C-alpha positions as protocol buffer text, in pm:
chain_id: "A"
residue {
  index: 1
  type: UNK
  ca { x: -1810 y: -1882 z: 1108 }
}
residue {
  index: 2
  type: UNK
  ca { x: -2165 y: -1758 z: 1071 }
}
residue {
  index: 3
  type: UNK
  ca { x: -2391 y: -1593 z: 1354 }
}
residue {
  index: 4
  type: UNK
  ca { x: -2654 y: -1335 z: 1364 }
}
residue {
  index: 5
  type: UNK
  ca { x: -2449 y: -1058 z: 1335 }
}
residue {
  index: 6
  type: UNK
  ca { x: -2129 y: -1149 z: 1107 }
}
residue {
  index: 7
  type: UNK
  ca { x: -1961 y: -1409 z: 877 }
}
residue {
  index: 8
  type: UNK
  ca { x: -1589 y: -1425 z: 907 }
}
residue {
  index: 9
  type: UNK
  ca { x: -1318 y: -1646 z: 780 }
}
residue {
  index: 10
  type: UNK
  ca { x: -1002 y: -1688 z: 594 }
}
residue {
  index: 11
  type: UNK
  ca { x: -1067 y: -1746 z: 242 }
}
residue {
  index: 12
  type: UNK
  ca { x: -827 y: -1852 z: -56 }
}
residue {
  index: 13
  type: UNK
  ca { x: -813 y: -1649 z: -385 }
}
residue {
  index: 14
  type: UNK
  ca { x: -641 y: -1710 z: -732 }
}
residue {
  index: 15
  type: UNK
  ca { x: -554 y: -1527 z: -1042 }
}
residue {
  index: 16
  type: UNK
  ca { x: -643 y: -1612 z: -1396 }
}
residue {
  index: 17
  type: UNK
  ca { x: -283 y: -1628 z: -1494 }
}
residue {
  index: 18
  type: UNK
  ca { x: 88 y: -1535 z: -1348 }
}
residue {
  index: 19
  type: UNK
  ca { x: 88 y: -1214 z: -1569 }
}
residue {
  index: 20
  type: UNK
  ca { x: -274 y: -1089 z: -1453 }
}
residue {
  index: 21
  type: UNK
  ca { x: -154 y: -1175 z: -1086 }
}
residue {
  index: 22
  type: UNK
  ca { x: 127 y: -962 z: -1096 }
}
residue {
  index: 23
  type: UNK
  ca { x: -81 y: -670 z: -1023 }
}
residue {
  index: 24
  type: UNK
  ca { x: -90 y: -787 z: -673 }
}
residue {
  index: 25
  type: UNK
  ca { x: 299 y: -696 z: -612 }
}
residue {
  index: 26
  type: UNK
  ca { x: 215 y: -340 z: -680 }
}
residue {
  index: 27
  type: UNK
  ca { x: 143 y: -49 z: -474 }
}
residue {
  index: 28
  type: UNK
  ca { x: -231 y: -53 z: -554 }
}
residue {
  index: 29
  type: UNK
  ca { x: -274 y: -384 z: -360 }
}
residue {
  index: 30
  type: UNK
  ca { x: -131 y: -371 z: -24 }
}
residue {
  index: 31
  type: UNK
  ca { x: -139 y: -606 z: 267 }
}
residue {
  index: 32
  type: UNK
  ca { x: -453 y: -538 z: 480 }
}
residue {
  index: 33
  type: UNK
  ca { x: -623 y: -329 z: 186 }
}
residue {
  index: 34
  type: UNK
  ca { x: -993 y: -382 z: 184 }
}
residue {
  index: 35
  type: UNK
  ca { x: -1179 y: -515 z: -119 }
}
residue {
  index: 36
  type: UNK
  ca { x: -1517 y: -548 z: -237 }
}
residue {
  index: 37
  type: UNK
  ca { x: -1686 y: -850 z: -395 }
}
residue {
  index: 38
  type: UNK
  ca { x: -1851 y: -868 z: -765 }
}
residue {
  index: 39
  type: UNK
  ca { x: -2013 y: -1167 z: -864 }
}
residue {
  index: 40
  type: UNK
  ca { x: -1971 y: -1250 z: -1231 }
}
residue {
  index: 41
  type: UNK
  ca { x: -2240 y: -1484 z: -1427 }
}
residue {
  index: 42
  type: UNK
  ca { x: -2038 y: -1758 z: -1600 }
}
residue {
  index: 43
  type: UNK
  ca { x: -2150 y: -1947 z: -1894 }
}
residue {
  index: 44
  type: UNK
  ca { x: -2243 y: -2245 z: -1675 }
}
residue {
  index: 45
  type: UNK
  ca { x: -2462 y: -2038 z: -1444 }
}
residue {
  index: 46
  type: UNK
  ca { x: -2207 y: -2035 z: -1160 }
}
residue {
  index: 47
  type: UNK
  ca { x: -2051 y: -1719 z: -1054 }
}
residue {
  index: 48
  type: UNK
  ca { x: -1724 y: -1589 z: -1062 }
}
residue {
  index: 49
  type: UNK
  ca { x: -1643 y: -1370 z: -728 }
}
residue {
  index: 50
  type: UNK
  ca { x: -1408 y: -1101 z: -819 }
}
residue {
  index: 51
  type: UNK
  ca { x: -1202 y: -914 z: -549 }
}
residue {
  index: 52
  type: UNK
  ca { x: -1193 y: -564 z: -657 }
}
residue {
  index: 53
  type: UNK
  ca { x: -946 y: -336 z: -505 }
}
residue {
  index: 54
  type: UNK
  ca { x: -1015 y: 50 z: -384 }
}
residue {
  index: 55
  type: UNK
  ca { x: -942 y: 148 z: -755 }
}
residue {
  index: 56
  type: UNK
  ca { x: -1216 y: -36 z: -886 }
}
residue {
  index: 57
  type: UNK
  ca { x: -987 y: -298 z: -1070 }
}
residue {
  index: 58
  type: UNK
  ca { x: -1050 y: -686 z: -1062 }
}
residue {
  index: 59
  type: UNK
  ca { x: -757 y: -816 z: -930 }
}
residue {
  index: 60
  type: UNK
  ca { x: -844 y: -1205 z: -803 }
}
residue {
  index: 61
  type: UNK
  ca { x: -1103 y: -1428 z: -773 }
}
residue {
  index: 62
  type: UNK
  ca { x: -1236 y: -1613 z: -443 }
}
residue {
  index: 63
  type: UNK
  ca { x: -1209 y: -1971 z: -424 }
}
residue {
  index: 64
  type: UNK
  ca { x: -1525 y: -2143 z: -556 }
}
residue {
  index: 65
  type: UNK
  ca { x: -1631 y: -2299 z: -255 }
}
residue {
  index: 66
  type: UNK
  ca { x: -1717 y: -1956 z: -107 }
}
residue {
  index: 67
  type: UNK
  ca { x: -1998 y: -1909 z: -373 }
}
residue {
  index: 68
  type: UNK
  ca { x: -2292 y: -2008 z: -208 }
}
residue {
  index: 69
  type: UNK
  ca { x: -2217 y: -1843 z: 120 }
}
residue {
  index: 70
  type: UNK
  ca { x: -2126 y: -1537 z: -68 }
}
residue {
  index: 71
  type: UNK
  ca { x: -2464 y: -1510 z: -272 }
}
residue {
  index: 72
  type: UNK
  ca { x: -2653 y: -1610 z: 39 }
}
residue {
  index: 73
  type: UNK
  ca { x: -2510 y: -1305 z: 257 }
}
residue {
  index: 74
  type: UNK
  ca { x: -2571 y: -1074 z: -40 }
}
residue {
  index: 75
  type: UNK
  ca { x: -2905 y: -1195 z: -112 }
}
residue {
  index: 76
  type: UNK
  ca { x: -2976 y: -1101 z: 277 }
}
residue {
  index: 77
  type: UNK
  ca { x: -2853 y: -762 z: 196 }
}
residue {
  index: 78
  type: UNK
  ca { x: -2563 y: -809 z: 383 }
}
residue {
  index: 79
  type: UNK
  ca { x: -2226 y: -590 z: 373 }
}
residue {
  index: 80
  type: UNK
  ca { x: -1923 y: -793 z: 246 }
}
residue {
  index: 81
  type: UNK
  ca { x: -1556 y: -705 z: 251 }
}
residue {
  index: 82
  type: UNK
  ca { x: -1256 y: -890 z: 182 }
}
residue {
  index: 83
  type: UNK
  ca { x: -885 y: -796 z: 346 }
}
residue {
  index: 84
  type: UNK
  ca { x: -559 y: -907 z: 180 }
}
residue {
  index: 85
  type: UNK
  ca { x: -383 y: -1129 z: 408 }
}
residue {
  index: 86
  type: UNK
  ca { x: -82 y: -1245 z: 180 }
}
residue {
  index: 87
  type: UNK
  ca { x: 31 y: -1319 z: -158 }
}
residue {
  index: 88
  type: UNK
  ca { x: 204 y: -1647 z: -267 }
}
residue {
  index: 89
  type: UNK
  ca { x: 347 y: -1742 z: -620 }
}
residue {
  index: 90
  type: UNK
  ca { x: 355 y: -2084 z: -737 }
}
residue {
  index: 91
  type: UNK
  ca { x: 629 y: -2229 z: -954 }
}
residue {
  index: 92
  type: UNK
  ca { x: 629 y: -2385 z: -1288 }
}
residue {
  index: 93
  type: UNK
  ca { x: 556 y: -2296 z: -1632 }
}
residue {
  index: 94
  type: UNK
  ca { x: 149 y: -2274 z: -1516 }
}
residue {
  index: 95
  type: UNK
  ca { x: 243 y: -2090 z: -1184 }
}
residue {
  index: 96
  type: UNK
  ca { x: 23 y: -1813 z: -1090 }
}
residue {
  index: 97
  type: UNK
  ca { x: -27 y: -1590 z: -766 }
}
residue {
  index: 98
  type: UNK
  ca { x: -268 y: -1684 z: -531 }
}
residue {
  index: 99
  type: UNK
  ca { x: -305 y: -1629 z: -129 }
}
residue {
  index: 100
  type: UNK
  ca { x: -594 y: -1554 z: 137 }
}
residue {
  index: 101
  type: UNK
  ca { x: -806 y: -1295 z: 225 }
}
residue {
  index: 102
  type: UNK
  ca { x: -1008 y: -1233 z: 572 }
}
residue {
  index: 103
  type: UNK
  ca { x: -1358 y: -1257 z: 432 }
}
residue {
  index: 104
  type: UNK
  ca { x: -1611 y: -1040 z: 629 }
}
residue {
  index: 105
  type: UNK
  ca { x: -1965 y: -1004 z: 614 }
}
residue {
  index: 106
  type: UNK
  ca { x: -2198 y: -824 z: 849 }
}
residue {
  index: 107
  type: UNK
  ca { x: -2548 y: -747 z: 897 }
}
residue {
  index: 108
  type: UNK
  ca { x: -2584 y: -380 z: 755 }
}
residue {
  index: 109
  type: UNK
  ca { x: -2744 y: -264 z: 1105 }
}
residue {
  index: 110
  type: UNK
  ca { x: -2391 y: -286 z: 1270 }
}
residue {
  index: 111
  type: UNK
  ca { x: -2193 y: -166 z: 939 }
}
residue {
  index: 112
  type: UNK
  ca { x: -2030 y: 130 z: 1142 }
}
residue {
  index: 113
  type: UNK
  ca { x: -1889 y: -86 z: 1393 }
}
residue {
  index: 114
  type: UNK
  ca { x: -1769 y: -348 z: 1136 }
}
residue {
  index: 115
  type: UNK
  ca { x: -1641 y: -65 z: 940 }
}
residue {
  index: 116
  type: UNK
  ca { x: -1417 y: 35 z: 1210 }
}
residue {
  index: 117
  type: UNK
  ca { x: -1312 y: -295 z: 1302 }
}
residue {
  index: 118
  type: UNK
  ca { x: -1214 y: -373 z: 931 }
}
residue {
  index: 119
  type: UNK
  ca { x: -994 y: -82 z: 937 }
}
residue {
  index: 120
  type: UNK
  ca { x: -831 y: -212 z: 1268 }
}
residue {
  index: 121
  type: UNK
  ca { x: -792 y: -547 z: 1143 }
}
residue {
  index: 122
  type: UNK
  ca { x: -622 y: -373 z: 817 }
}
residue {
  index: 123
  type: UNK
  ca { x: -382 y: -252 z: 1059 }
}
residue {
  index: 124
  type: UNK
  ca { x: -287 y: -589 z: 1218 }
}
residue {
  index: 125
  type: UNK
  ca { x: -231 y: -735 z: 878 }
}
residue {
  index: 126
  type: UNK
  ca { x: -40 y: -477 z: 729 }
}
residue {
  index: 127
  type: UNK
  ca { x: 217 y: -546 z: 1005 }
}
residue {
  index: 128
  type: UNK
  ca { x: 203 y: -925 z: 929 }
}
residue {
  index: 129
  type: UNK
  ca { x: -12 y: -1034 z: 1197 }
}
residue {
  index: 130
  type: UNK
  ca { x: -269 y: -1290 z: 1139 }
}
residue {
  index: 131
  type: UNK
  ca { x: -555 y: -1283 z: 1398 }
}
residue {
  index: 132
  type: UNK
  ca { x: -808 y: -1578 z: 1447 }
}
residue {
  index: 133
  type: UNK
  ca { x: -1129 y: -1440 z: 1298 }
}
residue {
  index: 134
  type: UNK
  ca { x: -1371 y: -1765 z: 1348 }
}
residue {
  index: 135
  type: UNK
  ca { x: -1583 y: -1530 z: 1574 }
}
residue {
  index: 136
  type: UNK
  ca { x: -1849 y: -1664 z: 1796 }
}
residue {
  index: 137
  type: UNK
  ca { x: -2214 y: -1479 z: 1870 }
}
residue {
  index: 138
  type: UNK
  ca { x: -2022 y: -1350 z: 2201 }
}
residue {
  index: 139
  type: UNK
  ca { x: -1697 y: -1204 z: 2000 }
}
residue {
  index: 140
  type: UNK
  ca { x: -1939 y: -1037 z: 1732 }
}
residue {
  index: 141
  type: UNK
  ca { x: -2108 y: -875 z: 2032 }
}
residue {
  index: 142
  type: UNK
  ca { x: -1797 y: -739 z: 2144 }
}
residue {
  index: 143
  type: UNK
  ca { x: -1715 y: -573 z: 1830 }
}
residue {
  index: 144
  type: UNK
  ca { x: -2052 y: -408 z: 1796 }
}
residue {
  index: 145
  type: UNK
  ca { x: -2078 y: -293 z: 2147 }
}
residue {
  index: 146
  type: UNK
  ca { x: -1717 y: -148 z: 2130 }
}
residue {
  index: 147
  type: UNK
  ca { x: -1803 y: 25 z: 1806 }
}
residue {
  index: 148
  type: UNK
  ca { x: -1538 y: -199 z: 1650 }
}
residue {
  index: 149
  type: UNK
  ca { x: -1250 y: -107 z: 1853 }
}
residue {
  index: 150
  type: UNK
  ca { x: -1232 y: -462 z: 2018 }
}
residue {
  index: 151
  type: UNK
  ca { x: -962 y: -670 z: 1848 }
}
residue {
  index: 152
  type: UNK
  ca { x: -899 y: -1051 z: 1872 }
}
residue {
  index: 153
  type: UNK
  ca { x: -596 y: -1158 z: 2074 }
}
residue {
  index: 154
  type: UNK
  ca { x: -569 y: -1511 z: 1954 }
}
residue {
  index: 155
  type: UNK
  ca { x: -327 y: -1543 z: 1641 }
}
residue {
  index: 156
  type: UNK
  ca { x: -325 y: -1839 z: 1378 }
}
residue {
  index: 157
  type: UNK
  ca { x: -7 y: -1944 z: 1163 }
}
residue {
  index: 158
  type: UNK
  ca { x: 22 y: -1879 z: 773 }
}
residue {
  index: 159
  type: UNK
  ca { x: -75 y: -2228 z: 613 }
}
residue {
  index: 160
  type: UNK
  ca { x: 170 y: -2465 z: 456 }
}
residue {
  index: 161
  type: UNK
  ca { x: 255 y: -2345 z: 98 }
}
residue {
  index: 162
  type: UNK
  ca { x: 373 y: -2681 z: -12 }
}
residue {
  index: 163
  type: UNK
  ca { x: 658 y: -2748 z: -254 }
}
residue {
  index: 164
  type: UNK
  ca { x: 688 y: -2495 z: -528 }
}
residue {
  index: 165
  type: UNK
  ca { x: 488 y: -2214 z: -369 }
}
residue {
  index: 166
  type: UNK
  ca { x: 670 y: -1921 z: -241 }
}
residue {
  index: 167
  type: UNK
  ca { x: 524 y: -1628 z: 7 }
}
residue {
  index: 168
  type: UNK
  ca { x: 604 y: -1311 z: -163 }
}
residue {
  index: 169
  type: UNK
  ca { x: 390 y: -1053 z: 25 }
}
residue {
  index: 170
  type: UNK
  ca { x: 269 y: -1097 z: 393 }
}
residue {
  index: 171
  type: UNK
  ca { x: 321 y: -745 z: 513 }
}
residue {
  index: 172
  type: UNK
  ca { x: 367 y: -373 z: 414 }
}
residue {
  index: 173
  type: UNK
  ca { x: 728 y: -270 z: 325 }
}
residue {
  index: 174
  type: UNK
  ca { x: 872 y: 77 z: 426 }
}
residue {
  index: 175
  type: UNK
  ca { x: 823 y: 197 z: 100 }
}
residue {
  index: 176
  type: UNK
  ca { x: 457 y: 57 z: 52 }
}
residue {
  index: 177
  type: UNK
  ca { x: 406 y: 247 z: 384 }
}
residue {
  index: 178
  type: UNK
  ca { x: 559 y: 576 z: 242 }
}
residue {
  index: 179
  type: UNK
  ca { x: 311 y: 546 z: -51 }
}
residue {
  index: 180
  type: UNK
  ca { x: 12 y: 495 z: 137 }
}
residue {
  index: 181
  type: UNK
  ca { x: 85 y: 790 z: 386 }
}
residue {
  index: 182
  type: UNK
  ca { x: 142 y: 996 z: 79 }
}
residue {
  index: 183
  type: UNK
  ca { x: -202 y: 895 z: -40 }
}
residue {
  index: 184
  type: UNK
  ca { x: -356 y: 961 z: 303 }
}
residue {
  index: 185
  type: UNK
  ca { x: -191 y: 1326 z: 313 }
}
residue {
  index: 186
  type: UNK
  ca { x: 32 y: 1203 z: 583 }
}
residue {
  index: 187
  type: UNK
  ca { x: 348 y: 1183 z: 369 }
}
residue {
  index: 188
  type: UNK
  ca { x: 509 y: 1475 z: 516 }
}
residue {
  index: 189
  type: UNK
  ca { x: 544 y: 1288 z: 862 }
}
residue {
  index: 190
  type: UNK
  ca { x: 684 y: 1011 z: 665 }
}
residue {
  index: 191
  type: UNK
  ca { x: 947 y: 1220 z: 489 }
}
residue {
  index: 192
  type: UNK
  ca { x: 1062 y: 1373 z: 814 }
}
residue {
  index: 193
  type: UNK
  ca { x: 1103 y: 1027 z: 961 }
}
residue {
  index: 194
  type: UNK
  ca { x: 1305 y: 919 z: 670 }
}
residue {
  index: 195
  type: UNK
  ca { x: 1511 y: 1237 z: 686 }
}
residue {
  index: 196
  type: UNK
  ca { x: 1595 y: 1179 z: 1047 }
}
residue {
  index: 197
  type: UNK
  ca { x: 1719 y: 827 z: 953 }
}
residue {
  index: 198
  type: UNK
  ca { x: 1919 y: 947 z: 671 }
}
residue {
  index: 199
  type: UNK
  ca { x: 2074 y: 1211 z: 891 }
}
residue {
  index: 200
  type: UNK
  ca { x: 2152 y: 1006 z: 1180 }
}
residue {
  index: 201
  type: UNK
  ca { x: 2317 y: 718 z: 928 }
}
residue {
  index: 202
  type: UNK
  ca { x: 2531 y: 980 z: 799 }
}
residue {
  index: 203
  type: UNK
  ca { x: 2639 y: 1077 z: 1133 }
}
residue {
  index: 204
  type: UNK
  ca { x: 2743 y: 710 z: 1225 }
}
residue {
  index: 205
  type: UNK
  ca { x: 2910 y: 675 z: 890 }
}
residue {
  index: 206
  type: UNK
  ca { x: 3119 y: 1004 z: 957 }
}
residue {
  index: 207
  type: UNK
  ca { x: 3209 y: 868 z: 1299 }
}
residue {
  index: 208
  type: UNK
  ca { x: 3325 y: 547 z: 1159 }
}
residue {
  index: 209
  type: UNK
  ca { x: 3530 y: 734 z: 901 }
}
residue {
  index: 210
  type: UNK
  ca { x: 3694 y: 983 z: 1165 }
}
residue {
  index: 211
  type: UNK
  ca { x: 3758 y: 651 z: 1381 }
}
residue {
  index: 212
  type: UNK
  ca { x: 3937 y: 497 z: 1096 }
}
residue {
  index: 213
  type: UNK
  ca { x: 4146 y: 805 z: 1002 }
}
residue {
  index: 214
  type: UNK
  ca { x: 3970 y: 834 z: 664 }
}
residue {
  index: 215
  type: UNK
  ca { x: 3950 y: 1216 z: 726 }
}
């Protein structure tokens, strides 16, 4: 939905091939990650809208139906972000990876608020939550007035995948959270947490073994 402050919607993406799309399953592309959009002019004068991850890699292509809107917003000088919502895999010899992102654009005058808002959306998506993002002008003003801390409370269901498609990535796994914590300098906290759970597990196993008379 477009208003004077922002544009937001769920947008489908796809990949050129199954082998090209396999990169989406790696740790460089996590659910909730924020992507930039890079238009690439094609021979037929249309544009391919690449999703570019934080490491500078072109990993997927926005559906062509969003070309006009994206180009219009870029021409206005708006900031555009895309947040990974899920990854699906279609079956068969021609199968490929595809999914959805939250496409979020905003007037650059309010960029600080929407940057914070995008980071908060990232946290929801990383836990498998799908917030409703078709924002009215009133909701957009709440984002701005709260400096990005306001969050939508309505949720939407994942789209029906159809026969031959499977959802393969819709939240961050424990290992992915550990990788991300290491990248952000918080690896020590995660390491302590994991060590604690291992210690608790060892104590539980030892107690069970003792009850069974194994030692």
